[in-house]
CSV table of C-alpha atoms in Angstrom, one decimal:
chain,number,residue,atom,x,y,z
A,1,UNK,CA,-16.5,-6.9,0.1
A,2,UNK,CA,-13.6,-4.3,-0.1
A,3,UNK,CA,-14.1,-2.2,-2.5
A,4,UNK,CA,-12.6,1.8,-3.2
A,5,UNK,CA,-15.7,3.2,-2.0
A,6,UNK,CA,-16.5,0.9,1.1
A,7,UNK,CA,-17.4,2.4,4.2
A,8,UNK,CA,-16.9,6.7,2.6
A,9,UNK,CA,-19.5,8.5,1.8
A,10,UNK,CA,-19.0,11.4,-0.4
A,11,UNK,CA,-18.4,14.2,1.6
A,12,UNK,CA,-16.8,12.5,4.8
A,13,UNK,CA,-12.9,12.9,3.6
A,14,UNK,CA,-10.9,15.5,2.2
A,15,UNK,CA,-9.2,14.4,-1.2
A,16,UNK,CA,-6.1,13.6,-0.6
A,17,UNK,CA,-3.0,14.8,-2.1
A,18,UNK,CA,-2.8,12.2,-5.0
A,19,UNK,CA,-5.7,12.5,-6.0
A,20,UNK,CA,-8.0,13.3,-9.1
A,21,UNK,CA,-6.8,17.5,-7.8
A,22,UNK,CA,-2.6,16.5,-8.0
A,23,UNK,CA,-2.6,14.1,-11.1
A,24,UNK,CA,0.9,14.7,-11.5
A,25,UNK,CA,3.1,12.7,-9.0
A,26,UNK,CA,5.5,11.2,-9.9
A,27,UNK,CA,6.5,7.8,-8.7
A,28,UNK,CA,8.5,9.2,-5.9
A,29,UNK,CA,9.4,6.8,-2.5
A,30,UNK,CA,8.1,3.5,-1.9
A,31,UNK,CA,4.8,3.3,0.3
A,32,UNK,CA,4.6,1.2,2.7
A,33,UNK,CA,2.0,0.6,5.7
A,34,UNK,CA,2.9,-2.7,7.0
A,35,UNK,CA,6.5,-3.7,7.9
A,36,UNK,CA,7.7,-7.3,7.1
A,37,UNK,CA,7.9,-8.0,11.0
A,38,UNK,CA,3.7,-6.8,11.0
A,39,UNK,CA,4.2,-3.2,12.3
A,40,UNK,CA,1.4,-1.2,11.0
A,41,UNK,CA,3.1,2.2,9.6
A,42,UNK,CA,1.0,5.5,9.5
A,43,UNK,CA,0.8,7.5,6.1
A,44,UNK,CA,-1.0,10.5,6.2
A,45,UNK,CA,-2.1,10.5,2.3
A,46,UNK,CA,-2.7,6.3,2.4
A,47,UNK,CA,-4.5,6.0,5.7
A,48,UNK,CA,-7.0,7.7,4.8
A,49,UNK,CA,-7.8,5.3,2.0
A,50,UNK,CA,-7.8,2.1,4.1
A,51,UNK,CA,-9.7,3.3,7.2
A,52,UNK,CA,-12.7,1.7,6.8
A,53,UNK,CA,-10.8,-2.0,6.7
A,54,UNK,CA,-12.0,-3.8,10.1
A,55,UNK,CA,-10.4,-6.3,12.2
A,56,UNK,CA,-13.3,-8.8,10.2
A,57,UNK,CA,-11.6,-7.6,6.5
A,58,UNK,CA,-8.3,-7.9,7.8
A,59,UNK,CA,-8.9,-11.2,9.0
A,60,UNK,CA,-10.5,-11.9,5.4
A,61,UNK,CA,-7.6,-10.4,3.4
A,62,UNK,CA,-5.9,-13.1,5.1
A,63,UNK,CA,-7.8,-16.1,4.3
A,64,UNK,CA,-7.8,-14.6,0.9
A,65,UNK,CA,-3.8,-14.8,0.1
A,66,UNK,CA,-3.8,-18.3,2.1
A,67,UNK,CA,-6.1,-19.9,-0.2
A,68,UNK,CA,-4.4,-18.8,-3.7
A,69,UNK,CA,-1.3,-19.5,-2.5
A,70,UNK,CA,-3.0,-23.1,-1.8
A,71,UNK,CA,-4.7,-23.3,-5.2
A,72,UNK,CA,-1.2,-22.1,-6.5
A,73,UNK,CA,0.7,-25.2,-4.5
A,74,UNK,CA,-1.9,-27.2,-5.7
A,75,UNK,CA,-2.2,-26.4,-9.5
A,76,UNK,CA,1.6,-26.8,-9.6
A,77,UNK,CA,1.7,-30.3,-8.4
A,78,UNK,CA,-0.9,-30.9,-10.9
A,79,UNK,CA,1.2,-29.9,-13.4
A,80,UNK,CA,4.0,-31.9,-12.2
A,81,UNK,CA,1.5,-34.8,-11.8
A,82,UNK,CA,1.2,-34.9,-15.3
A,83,UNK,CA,-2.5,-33.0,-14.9
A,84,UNK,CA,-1.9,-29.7,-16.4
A,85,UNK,CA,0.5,-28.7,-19.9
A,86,UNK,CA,2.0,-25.9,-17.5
A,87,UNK,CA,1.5,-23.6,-15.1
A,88,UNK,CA,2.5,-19.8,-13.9
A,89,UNK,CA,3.3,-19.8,-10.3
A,90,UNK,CA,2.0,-16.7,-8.4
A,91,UNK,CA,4.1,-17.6,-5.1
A,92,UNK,CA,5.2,-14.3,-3.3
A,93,UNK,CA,2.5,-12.2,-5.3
A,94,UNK,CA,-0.8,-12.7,-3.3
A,95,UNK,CA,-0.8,-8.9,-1.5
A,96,UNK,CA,-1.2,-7.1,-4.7
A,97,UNK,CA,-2.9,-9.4,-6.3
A,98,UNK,CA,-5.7,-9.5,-3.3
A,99,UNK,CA,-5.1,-5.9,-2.3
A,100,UNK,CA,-6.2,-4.4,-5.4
A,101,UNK,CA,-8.3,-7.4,-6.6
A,102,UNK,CA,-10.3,-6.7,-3.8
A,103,UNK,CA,-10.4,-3.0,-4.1
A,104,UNK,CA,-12.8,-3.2,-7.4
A,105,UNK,CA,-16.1,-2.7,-7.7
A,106,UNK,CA,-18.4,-5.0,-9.7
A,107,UNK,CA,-18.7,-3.2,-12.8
A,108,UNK,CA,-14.7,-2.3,-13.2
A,109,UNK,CA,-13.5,-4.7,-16.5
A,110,UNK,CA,-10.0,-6.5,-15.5
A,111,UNK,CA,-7.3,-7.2,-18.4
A,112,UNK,CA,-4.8,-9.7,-16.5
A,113,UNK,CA,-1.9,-11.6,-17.5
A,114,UNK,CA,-1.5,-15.2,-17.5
A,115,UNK,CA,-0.3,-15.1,-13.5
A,116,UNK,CA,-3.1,-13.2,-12.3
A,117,UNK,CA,-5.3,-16.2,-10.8
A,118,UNK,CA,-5.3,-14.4,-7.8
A,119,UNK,CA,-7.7,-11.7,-9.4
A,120,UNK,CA,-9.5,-13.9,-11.3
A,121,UNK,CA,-10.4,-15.7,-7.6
A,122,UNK,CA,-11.1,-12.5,-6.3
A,123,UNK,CA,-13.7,-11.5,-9.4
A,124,UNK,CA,-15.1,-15.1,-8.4
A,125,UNK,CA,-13.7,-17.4,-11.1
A,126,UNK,CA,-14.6,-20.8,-10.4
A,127,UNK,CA,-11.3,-22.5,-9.4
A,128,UNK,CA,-11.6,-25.6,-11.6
A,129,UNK,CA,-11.9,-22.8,-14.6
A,130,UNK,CA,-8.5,-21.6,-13.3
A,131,UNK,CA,-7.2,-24.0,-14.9
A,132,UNK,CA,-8.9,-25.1,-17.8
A,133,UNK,CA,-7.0,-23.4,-20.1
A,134,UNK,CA,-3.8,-25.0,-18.5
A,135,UNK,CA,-4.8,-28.6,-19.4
A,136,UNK,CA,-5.9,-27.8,-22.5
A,137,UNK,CA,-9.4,-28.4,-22.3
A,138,UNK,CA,-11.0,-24.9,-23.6
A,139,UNK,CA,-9.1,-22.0,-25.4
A,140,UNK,CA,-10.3,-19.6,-22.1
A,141,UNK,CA,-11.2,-20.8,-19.0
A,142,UNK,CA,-14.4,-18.3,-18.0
A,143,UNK,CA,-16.7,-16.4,-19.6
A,144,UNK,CA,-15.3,-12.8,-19.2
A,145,UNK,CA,-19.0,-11.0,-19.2
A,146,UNK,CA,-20.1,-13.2,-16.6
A,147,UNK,CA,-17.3,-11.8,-14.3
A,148,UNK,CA,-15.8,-9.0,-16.1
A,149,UNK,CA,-12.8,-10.0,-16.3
A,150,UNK,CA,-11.2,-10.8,-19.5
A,151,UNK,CA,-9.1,-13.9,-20.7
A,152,UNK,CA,-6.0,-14.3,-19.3
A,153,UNK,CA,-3.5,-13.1,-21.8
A,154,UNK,CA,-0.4,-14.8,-22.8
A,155,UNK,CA,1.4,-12.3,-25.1
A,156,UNK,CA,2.8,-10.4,-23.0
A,157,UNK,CA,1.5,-6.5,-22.8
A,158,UNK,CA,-1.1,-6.8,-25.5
A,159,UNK,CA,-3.9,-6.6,-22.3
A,160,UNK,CA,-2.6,-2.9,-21.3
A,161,UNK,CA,-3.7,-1.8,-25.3
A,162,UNK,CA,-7.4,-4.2,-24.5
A,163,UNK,CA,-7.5,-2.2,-21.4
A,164,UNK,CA,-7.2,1.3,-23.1
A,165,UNK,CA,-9.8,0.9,-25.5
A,166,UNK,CA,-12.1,-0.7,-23.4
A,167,UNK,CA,-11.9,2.2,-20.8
A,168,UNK,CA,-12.3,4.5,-23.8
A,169,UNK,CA,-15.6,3.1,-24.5
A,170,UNK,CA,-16.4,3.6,-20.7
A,171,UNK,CA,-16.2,7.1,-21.5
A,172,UNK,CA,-18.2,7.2,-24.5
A,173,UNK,CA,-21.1,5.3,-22.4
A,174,UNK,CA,-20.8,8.0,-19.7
A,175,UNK,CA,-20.3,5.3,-17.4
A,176,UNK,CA,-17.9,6.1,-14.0
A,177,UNK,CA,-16.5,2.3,-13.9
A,178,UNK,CA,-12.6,1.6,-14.5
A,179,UNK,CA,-10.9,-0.7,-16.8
A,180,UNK,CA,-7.6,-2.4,-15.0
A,181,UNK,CA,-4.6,-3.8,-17.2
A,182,UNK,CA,-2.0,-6.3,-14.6
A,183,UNK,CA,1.1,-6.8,-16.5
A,184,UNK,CA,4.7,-7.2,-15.1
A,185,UNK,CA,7.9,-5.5,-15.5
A,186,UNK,CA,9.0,-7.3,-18.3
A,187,UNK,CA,5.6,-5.8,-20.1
A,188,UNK,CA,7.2,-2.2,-19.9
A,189,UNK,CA,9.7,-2.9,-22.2
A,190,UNK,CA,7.0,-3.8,-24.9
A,191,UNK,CA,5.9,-1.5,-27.7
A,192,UNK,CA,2.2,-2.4,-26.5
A,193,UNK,CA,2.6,-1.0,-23.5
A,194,UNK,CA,4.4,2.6,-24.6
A,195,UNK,CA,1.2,2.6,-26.8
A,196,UNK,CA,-1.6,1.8,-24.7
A,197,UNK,CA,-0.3,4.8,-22.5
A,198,UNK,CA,-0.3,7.2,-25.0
A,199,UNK,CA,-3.6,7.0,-25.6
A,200,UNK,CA,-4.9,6.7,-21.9
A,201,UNK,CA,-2.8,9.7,-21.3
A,202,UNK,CA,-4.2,11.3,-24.4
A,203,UNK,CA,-7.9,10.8,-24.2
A,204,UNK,CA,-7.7,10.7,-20.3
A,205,UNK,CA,-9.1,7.3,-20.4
A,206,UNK,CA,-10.7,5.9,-17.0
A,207,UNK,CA,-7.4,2.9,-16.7
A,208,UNK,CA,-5.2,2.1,-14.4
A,209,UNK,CA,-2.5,0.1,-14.8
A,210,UNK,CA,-1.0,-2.3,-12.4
A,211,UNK,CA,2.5,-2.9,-13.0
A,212,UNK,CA,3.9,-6.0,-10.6
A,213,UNK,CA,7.2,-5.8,-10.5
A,214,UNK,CA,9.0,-9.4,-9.6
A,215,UNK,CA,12.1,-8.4,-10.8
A,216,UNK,CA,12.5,-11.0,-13.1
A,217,UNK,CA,11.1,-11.2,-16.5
A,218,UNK,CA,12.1,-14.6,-16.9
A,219,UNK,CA,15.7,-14.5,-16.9
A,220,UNK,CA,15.9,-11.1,-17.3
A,221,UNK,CA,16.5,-9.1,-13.9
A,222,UNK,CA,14.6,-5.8,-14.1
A,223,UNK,CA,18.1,-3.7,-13.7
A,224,UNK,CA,18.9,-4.5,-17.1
A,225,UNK,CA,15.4,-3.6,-18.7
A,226,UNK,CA,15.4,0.0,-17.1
A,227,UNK,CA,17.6,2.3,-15.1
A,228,UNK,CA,15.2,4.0,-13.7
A,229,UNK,CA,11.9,3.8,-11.5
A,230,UNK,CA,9.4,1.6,-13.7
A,231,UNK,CA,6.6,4.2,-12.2
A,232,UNK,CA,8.8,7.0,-13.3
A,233,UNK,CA,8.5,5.6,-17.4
A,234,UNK,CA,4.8,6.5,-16.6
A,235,UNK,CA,5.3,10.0,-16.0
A,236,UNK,CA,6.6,10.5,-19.7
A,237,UNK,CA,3.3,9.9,-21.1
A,238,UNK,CA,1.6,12.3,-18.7
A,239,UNK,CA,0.5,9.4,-16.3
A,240,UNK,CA,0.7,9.9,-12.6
A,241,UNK,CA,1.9,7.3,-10.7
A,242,UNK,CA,2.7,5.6,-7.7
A,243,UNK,CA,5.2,3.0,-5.9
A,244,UNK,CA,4.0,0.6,-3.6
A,245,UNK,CA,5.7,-2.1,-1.2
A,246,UNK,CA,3.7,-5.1,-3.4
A,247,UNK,CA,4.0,-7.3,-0.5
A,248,UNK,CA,1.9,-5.0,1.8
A,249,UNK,CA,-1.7,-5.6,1.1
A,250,UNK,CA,-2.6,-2.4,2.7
A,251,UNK,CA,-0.6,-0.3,0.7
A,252,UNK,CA,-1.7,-1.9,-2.5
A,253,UNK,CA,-5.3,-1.8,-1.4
A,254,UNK,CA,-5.3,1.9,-0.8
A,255,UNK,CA,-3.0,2.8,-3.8
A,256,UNK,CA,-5.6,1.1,-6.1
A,257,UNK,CA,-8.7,3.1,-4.2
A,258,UNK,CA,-6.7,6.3,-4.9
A,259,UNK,CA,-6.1,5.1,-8.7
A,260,UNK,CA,-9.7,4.1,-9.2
A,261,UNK,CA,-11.0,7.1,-7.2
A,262,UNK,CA,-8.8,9.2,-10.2
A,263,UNK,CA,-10.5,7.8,-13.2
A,264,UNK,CA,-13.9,7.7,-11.6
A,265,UNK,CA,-13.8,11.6,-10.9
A,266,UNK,CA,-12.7,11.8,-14.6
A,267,UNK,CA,-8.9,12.1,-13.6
A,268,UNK,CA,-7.5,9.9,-16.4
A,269,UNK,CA,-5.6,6.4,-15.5
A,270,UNK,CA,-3.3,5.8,-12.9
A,271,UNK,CA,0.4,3.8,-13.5
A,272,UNK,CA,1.0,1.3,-9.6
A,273,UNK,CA,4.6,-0.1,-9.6
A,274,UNK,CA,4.0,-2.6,-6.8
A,275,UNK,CA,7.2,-4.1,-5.9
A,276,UNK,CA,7.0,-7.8,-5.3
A,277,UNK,CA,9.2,-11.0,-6.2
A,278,UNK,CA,8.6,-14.4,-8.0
A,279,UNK,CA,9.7,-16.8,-5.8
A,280,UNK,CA,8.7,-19.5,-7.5
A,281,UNK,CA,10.0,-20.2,-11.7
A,282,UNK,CA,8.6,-18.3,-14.4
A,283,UNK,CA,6.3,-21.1,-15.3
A,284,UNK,CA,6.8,-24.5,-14.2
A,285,UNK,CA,9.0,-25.2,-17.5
A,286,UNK,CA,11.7,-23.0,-16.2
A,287,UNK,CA,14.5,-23.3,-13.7
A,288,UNK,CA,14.9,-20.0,-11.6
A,289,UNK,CA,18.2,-21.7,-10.2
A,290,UNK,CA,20.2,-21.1,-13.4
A,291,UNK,CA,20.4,-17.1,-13.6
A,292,UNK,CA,19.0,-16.6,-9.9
A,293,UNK,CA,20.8,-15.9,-6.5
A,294,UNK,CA,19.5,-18.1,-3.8
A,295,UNK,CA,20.8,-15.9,-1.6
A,296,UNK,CA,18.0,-13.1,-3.2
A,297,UNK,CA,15.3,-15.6,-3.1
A,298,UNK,CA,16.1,-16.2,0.9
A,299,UNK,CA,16.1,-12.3,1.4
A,300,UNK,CA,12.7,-11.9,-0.3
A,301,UNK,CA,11.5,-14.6,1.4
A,302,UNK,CA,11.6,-12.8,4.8
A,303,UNK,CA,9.5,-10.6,3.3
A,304,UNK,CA,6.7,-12.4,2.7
A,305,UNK,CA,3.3,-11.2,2.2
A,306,UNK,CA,1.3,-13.7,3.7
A,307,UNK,CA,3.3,-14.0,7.2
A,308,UNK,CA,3.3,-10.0,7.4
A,309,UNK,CA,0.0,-9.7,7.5
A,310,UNK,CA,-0.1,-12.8,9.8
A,311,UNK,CA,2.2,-11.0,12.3
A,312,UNK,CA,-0.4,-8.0,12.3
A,313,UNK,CA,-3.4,-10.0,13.1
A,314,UNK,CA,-1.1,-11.6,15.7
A,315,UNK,CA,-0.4,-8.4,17.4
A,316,UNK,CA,-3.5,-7.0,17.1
A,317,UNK,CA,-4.7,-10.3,18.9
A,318,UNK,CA,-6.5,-11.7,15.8
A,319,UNK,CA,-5.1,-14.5,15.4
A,320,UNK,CA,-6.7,-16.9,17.3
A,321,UNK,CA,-6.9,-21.0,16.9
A,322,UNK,CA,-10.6,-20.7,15.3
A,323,UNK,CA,-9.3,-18.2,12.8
A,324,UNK,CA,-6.2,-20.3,11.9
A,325,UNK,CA,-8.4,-23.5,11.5
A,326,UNK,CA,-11.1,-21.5,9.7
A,327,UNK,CA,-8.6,-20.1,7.1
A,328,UNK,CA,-7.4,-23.8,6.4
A,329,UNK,CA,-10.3,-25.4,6.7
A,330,UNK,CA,-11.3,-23.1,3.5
A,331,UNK,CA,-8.0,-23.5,1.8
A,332,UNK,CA,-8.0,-27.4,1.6
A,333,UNK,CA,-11.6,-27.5,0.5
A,334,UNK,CA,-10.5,-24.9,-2.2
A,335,UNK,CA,-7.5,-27.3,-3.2
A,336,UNK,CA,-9.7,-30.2,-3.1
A,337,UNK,CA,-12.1,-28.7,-5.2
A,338,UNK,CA,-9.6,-27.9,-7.7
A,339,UNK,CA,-8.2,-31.0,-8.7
A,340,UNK,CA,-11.2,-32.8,-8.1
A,341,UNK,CA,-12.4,-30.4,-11.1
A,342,UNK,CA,-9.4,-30.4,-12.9
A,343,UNK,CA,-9.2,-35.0,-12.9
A,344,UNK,CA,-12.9,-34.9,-13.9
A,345,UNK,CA,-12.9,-32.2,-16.1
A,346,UNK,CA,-14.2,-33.1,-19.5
A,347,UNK,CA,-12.6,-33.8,-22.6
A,348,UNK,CA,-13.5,-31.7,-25.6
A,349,UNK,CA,-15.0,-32.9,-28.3
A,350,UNK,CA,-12.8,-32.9,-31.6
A,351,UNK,CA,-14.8,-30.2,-33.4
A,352,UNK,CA,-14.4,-27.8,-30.4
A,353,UNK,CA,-11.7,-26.6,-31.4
A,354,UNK,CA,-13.4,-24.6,-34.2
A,355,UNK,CA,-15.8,-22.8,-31.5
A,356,UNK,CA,-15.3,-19.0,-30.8
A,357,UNK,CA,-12.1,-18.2,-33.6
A,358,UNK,CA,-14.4,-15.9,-34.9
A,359,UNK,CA,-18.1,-13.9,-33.4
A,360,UNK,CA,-19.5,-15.0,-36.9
A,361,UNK,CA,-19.6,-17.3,-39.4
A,362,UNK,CA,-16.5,-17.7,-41.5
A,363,UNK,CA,-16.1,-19.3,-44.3
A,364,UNK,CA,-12.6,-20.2,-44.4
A,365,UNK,CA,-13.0,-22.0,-40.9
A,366,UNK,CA,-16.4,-23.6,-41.9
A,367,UNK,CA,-14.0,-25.3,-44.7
A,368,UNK,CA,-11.4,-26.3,-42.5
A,369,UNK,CA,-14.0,-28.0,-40.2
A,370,UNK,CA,-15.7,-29.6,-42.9
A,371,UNK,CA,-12.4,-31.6,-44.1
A,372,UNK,CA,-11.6,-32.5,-40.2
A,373,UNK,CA,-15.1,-33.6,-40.2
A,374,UNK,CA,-14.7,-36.1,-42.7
A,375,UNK,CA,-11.1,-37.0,-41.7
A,376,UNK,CA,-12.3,-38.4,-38.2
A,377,UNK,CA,-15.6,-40.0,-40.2
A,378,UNK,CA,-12.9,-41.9,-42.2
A,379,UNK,CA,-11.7,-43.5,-38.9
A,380,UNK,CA,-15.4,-44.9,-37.6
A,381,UNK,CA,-17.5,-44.6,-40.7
A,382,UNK,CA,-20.0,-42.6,-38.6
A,383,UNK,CA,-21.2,-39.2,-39.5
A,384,UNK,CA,-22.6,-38.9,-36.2
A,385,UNK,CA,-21.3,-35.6,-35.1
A,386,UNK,CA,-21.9,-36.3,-31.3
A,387,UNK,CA,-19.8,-39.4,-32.3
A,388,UNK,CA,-16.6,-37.2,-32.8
């Protein structure tokens, strides 16, 4: 697995210039290390960070955005199908979300939005509990201790604030892990957001934040929320920060190693603007043709993530006929598996939806549950709980 420390040993490379030594860059230019036609560009600072990924991991990264952009195709014609209440699409978003997905380390705690199910996939998520949620089956779809990664949250910018205190407690169990808060541009304009920052910055709290920026927070074009650099709000609070081409894997693989590599070494948390696009609707209750350009949405589209990478492996002479069948072979067994899981999933029971309001006992839901009890018992007569 990828990870921020694969393949380095402690002494083998010089820190580079963003690092835990220079925490006060600013956003600055866009980085970027692999063109939209697959030309692999050299960055003296990012290289450095990346230069353990083989032809094997490149080849994985890959495989990796084909098959959530499959369970993404997939989930949304569940939704249409009548399978699933709604669905966020991801489409155009699988380089960061696999580049720094796959950049984490076991015991680093993710806070994601509701988009993010190409980080929950990477954390190893079942796919069926991708959704489970989304049909409105369960109130959460995973357990997040089991794959440290929280719920996925739907108010939007509250994670960055779980993030924060999480990482907080990181450093009061002298612990070198790294809590990691995904939220959009949209999520910068929230109060939530300006808060959780203050205190990271404050208490120099092992976070980073991972800001993709799609442009659109709904119908909201990012121009309007903020006339300058989204990484450049960071530097207000104190927060270094970076800007990365969000449909180059590479770049937002290494810009997360240097951000974790930061709060590890005890260099406080880290703000990524990784430039992306939706190109798919907000959710699949919205229509992304009445306030967008379709002329924008064919520019983005020639950059997309996905077929750079593809053009890389091509000239790099990777991409052979057993990797392409490979990569699809694991793709349609992925979408299979998903709505096989999501048609068979089982219902809940009527009383479920009672479980996990509250850690402990509470008396004011323990009521409520005791008149729905007898409410369904007035219906059968049976006070059979399993029954219900």
């Amino acid at each position: 697995m990828l990870t921020d420390e694969a393949g380095r040993g402690a002494n083998q490379a010089p820190e580079p210039a963003n690092s835990v030594k220079n925490p006060r860059r600013t956003g600055g230019d866009l980085v970027q290390l692999l063109t939209p036609s697959g030309e692999r560009i050299s960055h003296p600072e990012f290289d450095l960070w990346i230069s353990d990924v083989s032809d094997e991991q490149l080849c994985s990264l890959y495989e990796d955005m084909v098959v959530i952009r499959r369970i993404d195709a997939e989930a949304t014609a569940l939704q249409r199908q009548g399978e699933l209440a709604l669905w966020p699409p991801m489409l155009g978003q699988e380089a960061t979300q696999i580049g720094s997905g796959r950049a984490l380390r076991s015991d680093d705690f993710v806070f994601p939005t509701y988009r993010d199910n190409g980080v929950a996939y990477c954390r190893g998520v079942a796919v069926p509990d991708l959704v489970r949620a989304w049909r409105g089956n369960a109130l959460f779809g995973w357990d997040p201790y089991r794959y440290n990664i929280a719920t996925q949250q739907i108010m939007i910018g509250s994670q960055s604030l779980h993030a924060t205190g999480y990482a907080m407690g990181i450093q009061d169990d002298g612990a070198d892990s790294v809590a990691v808060a995904y939220f959009g541009d949209g999520a910068t304009s929230e109060g939530d957001v300006s808060e959780a920052m203050v205190f990271a910055a404050s208490f120099q709290a092992p976070v980073v934040f991972i800001c993709q920026n799609n442009h659109w927070a709904i119908s909201e074009p990012v121009l309007v929320q903020s006339h300058v650099q989204l990484a450049d709000r960071a530097s207000g609070f104190g927060i270094p920060s970076m800007r990365v081409d969000g449909n180059d894997v590479l770049a937002v693989l290494s810009a997360t190693r240097i951000a974790l590599d930061r709060a590890r070494k005890g260099g406080g948390p880290t703000f990524i603007e990784a430039l992306t696009y939706r190109m798919g609707p907000h959710t699949t209750a919205d229509d992304p043709t009445r306030y967008r350009d379709p002329n924008e949405l064919e520019d983005w589209a020639a950059k997309d993530p996905i077929a750079r990478l593809k053009a890389l492996l091509d000239r790099k002479a990777l991409l052979t006929g057993e990797l392409e069948a490979r990569v699809k072979a694991k793709a349609d067994a992925v979408a299979a598996e998903l709505r096989s899981g999501t048609i068979n999933m089982p219902e809940p029971a009527p009383l479920d939806v009672f479980k996990h309001v509250y850690s402990e006992e509470n008396s004011w839901i323990e009521r409520q549950k005791d008149h729905y009890t007898r409410y369904l018992q007035s219906f059968s007569g049976s006070a059979q709980e399993g029954a219900l």
